[in-house]
Amino acid sequence: MKNRRQILAQSAALAGLVATAGWLPATALAYSKDAFDAKSVADALKAVGAGAPVESKDVTITGPDIAENGAVVPLSVATTLGGVKQLMLLVEKNPNAVVAIFNTSEFVEPNFTTRAKLGQSSDVYAIAIMNDGKAFFAKKEVKVTLGGCGG
């Protein structure tokens, strides 16, 4: 019987072999540097090739109204729309607007949770990009209090 340490070592070796052999799927290697370097929401959408976003009740974003620690703000994005290619999470006033881009398919439920760093109070956007390039969004304002004193 193998112990946990042996299983982790073998898994890491196998992952390294797969990565060096070029067997990773193209979607695993997909990375939009231009999107992550974008300084605004509009520039990020342009970098991923999305059209002008339209507000939709089928896209949801959840998170705290007031975050006492802007370094770890829990945020969730989801959509009930079919044919979603990507779900993006963006913070308007961060130096780089894109927090995360989740690639989806018909086999993946478009519902993700992550933690983001917010430097200051800001609008946070969840944007669903469809296979045809259309974009739908939801917006939420998150207020960041410094020092956890509500001020």
mmCIF file with all atom_site columns, N, CA and C in Angstrom, residues 39-73:
data_model
loop_
_atom_site.group_PDB
_atom_site.id
_atom_site.type_symbol
_atom_site.label_atom_id
_atom_site.label_alt_id
_atom_site.label_comp_id
_atom_site.label_asym_id
_atom_site.label_entity_id
_atom_site.label_seq_id
_atom_site.pdbx_PDB_ins_code
_atom_site.Cartn_x
_atom_site.Cartn_y
_atom_site.Cartn_z
_atom_site.occupancy
_atom_site.B_iso_or_equiv
_atom_site.pdbx_formal_charge
_atom_site.auth_seq_id
_atom_site.auth_comp_id
_atom_site.auth_asym_id
_atom_site.auth_atom_id
_atom_site.pdbx_PDB_model_num
ATOM 1   N N  . LYS A 1 39 ? -5.735  47.404 -18.281 1.00 0.00 ? 39 LYS A N  1
ATOM 2   C CA . LYS A 1 39 ? -5.901  48.326 -17.154 1.00 0.00 ? 39 LYS A CA 1
ATOM 3   C C  . LYS A 1 39 ? -7.362  48.711 -16.920 1.00 0.00 ? 39 LYS A C  1
ATOM 4   N N  . SER A 1 40 ? -8.255  48.376 -17.855 1.00 0.00 ? 40 SER A N  1
ATOM 5   C CA . SER A 1 40 ? -9.662  48.717 -17.695 1.00 0.00 ? 40 SER A CA 1
ATOM 6   C C  . SER A 1 40 ? -10.531 47.541 -18.139 1.00 0.00 ? 40 SER A C  1
ATOM 7   N N  . VAL A 1 41 ? -11.796 47.606 -17.754 1.00 0.00 ? 41 VAL A N  1
ATOM 8   C CA . VAL A 1 41 ? -12.742 46.558 -18.125 1.00 0.00 ? 41 VAL A CA 1
ATOM 9   C C  . VAL A 1 41 ? -12.888 46.511 -19.653 1.00 0.00 ? 41 VAL A C  1
ATOM 10  N N  . ALA A 1 42 ? -12.990 47.666 -20.291 1.00 0.00 ? 42 ALA A N  1
ATOM 11  C CA . ALA A 1 42 ? -13.150 47.725 -21.750 1.00 0.00 ? 42 ALA A CA 1
ATOM 12  C C  . ALA A 1 42 ? -11.945 47.119 -22.466 1.00 0.00 ? 42 ALA A C  1
ATOM 13  N N  . ASP A 1 43 ? -10.730 47.432 -21.983 1.00 0.00 ? 43 ASP A N  1
ATOM 14  C CA . ASP A 1 43 ? -9.531  46.872 -22.610 1.00 0.00 ? 43 ASP A CA 1
ATOM 15  C C  . ASP A 1 43 ? -9.473  45.355 -22.442 1.00 0.00 ? 43 ASP A C  1
ATOM 16  N N  . ALA A 1 44 ? -9.905  44.857 -21.290 1.00 0.00 ? 44 ALA A N  1
ATOM 17  C CA . ALA A 1 44 ? -9.909  43.405 -21.053 1.00 0.00 ? 44 ALA A CA 1
ATOM 18  C C  . ALA A 1 44 ? -10.882 42.705 -21.995 1.00 0.00 ? 44 ALA A C  1
ATOM 19  N N  . LEU A 1 45 ? -12.057 43.297 -22.181 1.00 0.00 ? 45 LEU A N  1
ATOM 20  C CA . LEU A 1 45 ? -13.034 42.691 -23.095 1.00 0.00 ? 45 LEU A CA 1
ATOM 21  C C  . LEU A 1 45 ? -12.517 42.711 -24.532 1.00 0.00 ? 45 LEU A C  1
ATOM 22  N N  . LYS A 1 46 ? -11.856 43.800 -24.903 1.00 0.00 ? 46 LYS A N  1
ATOM 23  C CA . LYS A 1 46 ? -11.286 43.891 -26.240 1.00 0.00 ? 46 LYS A CA 1
ATOM 24  C C  . LYS A 1 46 ? -10.209 42.820 -26.441 1.00 0.00 ? 46 LYS A C  1
ATOM 25  N N  . ALA A 1 47 ? -9.416  42.569 -25.400 1.00 0.00 ? 47 ALA A N  1
ATOM 26  C CA . ALA A 1 47 ? -8.331  41.587 -25.497 1.00 0.00 ? 47 ALA A CA 1
ATOM 27  C C  . ALA A 1 47 ? -8.843  40.163 -25.694 1.00 0.00 ? 47 ALA A C  1
ATOM 28  N N  . VAL A 1 48 ? -10.023 39.848 -25.163 1.00 0.00 ? 48 VAL A N  1
ATOM 29  C CA . VAL A 1 48 ? -10.561 38.489 -25.336 1.00 0.00 ? 48 VAL A CA 1
ATOM 30  C C  . VAL A 1 48 ? -11.518 38.410 -26.520 1.00 0.00 ? 48 VAL A C  1
ATOM 31  N N  . GLY A 1 49 ? -11.701 39.527 -27.216 1.00 0.00 ? 49 GLY A N  1
ATOM 32  C CA . GLY A 1 49 ? -12.526 39.512 -28.425 1.00 0.00 ? 49 GLY A CA 1
ATOM 33  C C  . GLY A 1 49 ? -14.015 39.541 -28.176 1.00 0.00 ? 49 GLY A C  1
ATOM 34  N N  . ALA A 1 50 ? -14.426 40.073 -27.037 1.00 0.00 ? 50 ALA A N  1
ATOM 35  C CA . ALA A 1 50 ? -15.856 40.121 -26.713 1.00 0.00 ? 50 ALA A CA 1
ATOM 36  C C  . ALA A 1 50 ? -16.459 41.428 -27.222 1.00 0.00 ? 50 ALA A C  1
ATOM 37  N N  . GLY A 1 51 ? -17.743 41.382 -27.501 1.00 0.00 ? 51 GLY A N  1
ATOM 38  C CA . GLY A 1 51 ? -18.459 42.575 -27.916 1.00 0.00 ? 51 GLY A CA 1
ATOM 39  C C  . GLY A 1 51 ? -18.819 43.414 -26.706 1.00 0.00 ? 51 GLY A C  1
ATOM 40  N N  . ALA A 1 52 ? -19.584 44.481 -26.951 1.00 0.00 ? 52 ALA A N  1
ATOM 41  C CA . ALA A 1 52 ? -20.027 45.349 -25.858 1.00 0.00 ? 52 ALA A CA 1
ATOM 42  C C  . ALA A 1 52 ? -20.964 44.566 -24.945 1.00 0.00 ? 52 ALA A C  1
ATOM 43  N N  . PRO A 1 53 ? -20.692 44.551 -23.649 1.00 0.00 ? 53 PRO A N  1
ATOM 44  C CA . PRO A 1 53 ? -21.514 43.733 -22.748 1.00 0.00 ? 53 PRO A CA 1
ATOM 45  C C  . PRO A 1 53 ? -22.879 44.356 -22.491 1.00 0.00 ? 53 PRO A C  1
ATOM 46  N N  . VAL A 1 54 ? -23.853 43.470 -22.314 1.00 0.00 ? 54 VAL A N  1
ATOM 47  C CA . VAL A 1 54 ? -25.219 43.870 -22.009 1.00 0.00 ? 54 VAL A CA 1
ATOM 48  C C  . VAL A 1 54 ? -25.552 43.300 -20.633 1.00 0.00 ? 54 VAL A C  1
ATOM 49  N N  . GLU A 1 55 ? -26.168 44.121 -19.766 1.00 0.00 ? 55 GLU A N  1
ATOM 50  C CA . GLU A 1 55 ? -26.508 43.643 -18.429 1.00 0.00 ? 55 GLU A CA 1
ATOM 51  C C  . GLU A 1 55 ? -27.560 42.550 -18.527 1.00 0.00 ? 55 GLU A C  1
ATOM 52  N N  . SER A 1 56 ? -27.392 41.495 -17.723 1.00 0.00 ? 56 SER A N  1
ATOM 53  C CA . SER A 1 56 ? -28.297 40.349 -17.774 1.00 0.00 ? 56 SER A CA 1
ATOM 54  C C  . SER A 1 56 ? -28.550 39.821 -16.373 1.00 0.00 ? 56 SER A C  1
ATOM 55  N N  . LYS A 1 57 ? -29.801 39.422 -16.117 1.00 0.00 ? 57 LYS A N  1
ATOM 56  C CA . LYS A 1 57 ? -30.114 38.811 -14.831 1.00 0.00 ? 57 LYS A CA 1
ATOM 57  C C  . LYS A 1 57 ? -29.705 37.341 -14.799 1.00 0.00 ? 57 LYS A C  1
ATOM 58  N N  . ASP A 1 58 ? -29.299 36.788 -15.940 1.00 0.00 ? 58 ASP A N  1
ATOM 59  C CA . ASP A 1 58 ? -28.854 35.398 -15.997 1.00 0.00 ? 58 ASP A CA 1
ATOM 60  C C  . ASP A 1 58 ? -27.394 35.234 -15.599 1.00 0.00 ? 58 ASP A C  1
ATOM 61  N N  . VAL A 1 59 ? -26.702 36.329 -15.410 1.00 0.00 ? 59 VAL A N  1
ATOM 62  C CA . VAL A 1 59 ? -25.321 36.304 -14.908 1.00 0.00 ? 59 VAL A CA 1
ATOM 63  C C  . VAL A 1 59 ? -25.377 36.826 -13.480 1.00 0.00 ? 59 VAL A C  1
ATOM 64  N N  . THR A 1 60 ? -24.763 36.094 -12.555 1.00 0.00 ? 60 THR A N  1
ATOM 65  C CA . THR A 1 60 ? -24.798 36.523 -11.160 1.00 0.00 ? 60 THR A CA 1
ATOM 66  C C  . THR A 1 60 ? -23.384 36.655 -10.605 1.00 0.00 ? 60 THR A C  1
ATOM 67  N N  . ILE A 1 61 ? -23.269 37.572 -9.685  1.00 0.00 ? 61 ILE A N  1
ATOM 68  C CA . ILE A 1 61 ? -22.017 37.748 -8.950  1.00 0.00 ? 61 ILE A CA 1
ATOM 69  C C  . ILE A 1 61 ? -22.392 37.881 -7.486  1.00 0.00 ? 61 ILE A C  1
ATOM 70  N N  . THR A 1 62 ? -21.689 37.166 -6.649  1.00 0.00 ? 62 THR A N  1
ATOM 71  C CA . THR A 1 62 ? -21.940 37.255 -5.218  1.00 0.00 ? 62 THR A CA 1
ATOM 72  C C  . THR A 1 62 ? -20.638 37.558 -4.499  1.00 0.00 ? 62 THR A C  1
ATOM 73  N N  . GLY A 1 63 ? -20.775 38.310 -3.446  1.00 0.00 ? 63 GLY A N  1
ATOM 74  C CA . GLY A 1 63 ? -19.637 38.702 -2.630  1.00 0.00 ? 63 GLY A CA 1
ATOM 75  C C  . GLY A 1 63 ? -20.139 39.605 -1.526  1.00 0.00 ? 63 GLY A C  1
ATOM 76  N N  . PRO A 1 64 ? -19.280 39.999 -0.641  1.00 0.00 ? 64 PRO A N  1
ATOM 77  C CA . PRO A 1 64 ? -19.724 40.842 0.466   1.00 0.00 ? 64 PRO A CA 1
ATOM 78  C C  . PRO A 1 64 ? -20.010 42.275 0.002   1.00 0.00 ? 64 PRO A C  1
ATOM 79  N N  . ASP A 1 65 ? -20.973 42.917 0.653   1.00 0.00 ? 65 ASP A N  1
ATOM 80  C CA . ASP A 1 65 ? -21.208 44.338 0.375   1.00 0.00 ? 65 ASP A CA 1
ATOM 81  C C  . ASP A 1 65 ? -20.061 45.170 0.936   1.00 0.00 ? 65 ASP A C  1
ATOM 82  N N  . ILE A 1 66 ? -19.567 44.745 2.099   1.00 0.00 ? 66 ILE A N  1
ATOM 83  C CA . ILE A 1 66 ? -18.446 45.417 2.749   1.00 0.00 ? 66 ILE A CA 1
ATOM 84  C C  . ILE A 1 66 ? -17.392 44.374 3.083   1.00 0.00 ? 66 ILE A C  1
ATOM 85  N N  . ALA A 1 67 ? -16.185 44.575 2.580   1.00 0.00 ? 67 ALA A N  1
ATOM 86  C CA . ALA A 1 67 ? -15.080 43.668 2.867   1.00 0.00 ? 67 ALA A CA 1
ATOM 87  C C  . ALA A 1 67 ? -14.137 44.362 3.844   1.00 0.00 ? 67 ALA A C  1
ATOM 88  N N  . GLU A 1 68 ? -13.979 43.766 5.007   1.00 0.00 ? 68 GLU A N  1
ATOM 89  C CA . GLU A 1 68 ? -13.098 44.390 5.997   1.00 0.00 ? 68 GLU A CA 1
ATOM 90  C C  . GLU A 1 68 ? -11.629 44.148 5.700   1.00 0.00 ? 68 GLU A C  1
ATOM 91  N N  . ASN A 1 69 ? -11.329 43.114 4.900   1.00 0.00 ? 69 ASN A N  1
ATOM 92  C CA . ASN A 1 69 ? -9.963  42.841 4.491   1.00 0.00 ? 69 ASN A CA 1
ATOM 93  C C  . ASN A 1 69 ? -9.942  42.763 2.966   1.00 0.00 ? 69 ASN A C  1
ATOM 94  N N  . GLY A 1 70 ? -9.466  43.808 2.332   1.00 0.00 ? 70 GLY A N  1
ATOM 95  C CA . GLY A 1 70 ? -9.442  43.848 0.877   1.00 0.00 ? 70 GLY A CA 1
ATOM 96  C C  . GLY A 1 70 ? -8.464  42.870 0.253   1.00 0.00 ? 70 GLY A C  1
ATOM 97  N N  . ALA A 1 71 ? -7.609  42.253 1.059   1.00 0.00 ? 71 ALA A N  1
ATOM 98  C CA . ALA A 1 71 ? -6.619  41.314 0.517   1.00 0.00 ? 71 ALA A CA 1
ATOM 99  C C  . ALA A 1 71 ? -7.233  39.972 0.152   1.00 0.00 ? 71 ALA A C  1
ATOM 100 N N  . VAL A 1 72 ? -8.354  39.605 0.763   1.00 0.00 ? 72 VAL A N  1
ATOM 101 C CA . VAL A 1 72 ? -8.981  38.307 0.492   1.00 0.00 ? 72 VAL A CA 1
ATOM 102 C C  . VAL A 1 72 ? -10.499 38.480 0.470   1.00 0.00 ? 72 VAL A C  1
ATOM 103 N N  . VAL A 1 73 ? -11.006 38.905 -0.652  1.00 0.00 ? 73 VAL A N  1
ATOM 104 C CA . VAL A 1 73 ? -12.442 39.117 -0.798  1.00 0.00 ? 73 VAL A CA 1
ATOM 105 C C  . VAL A 1 73 ? -13.024 37.924 -1.564  1.00 0.00 ? 73 VAL A C  1
#
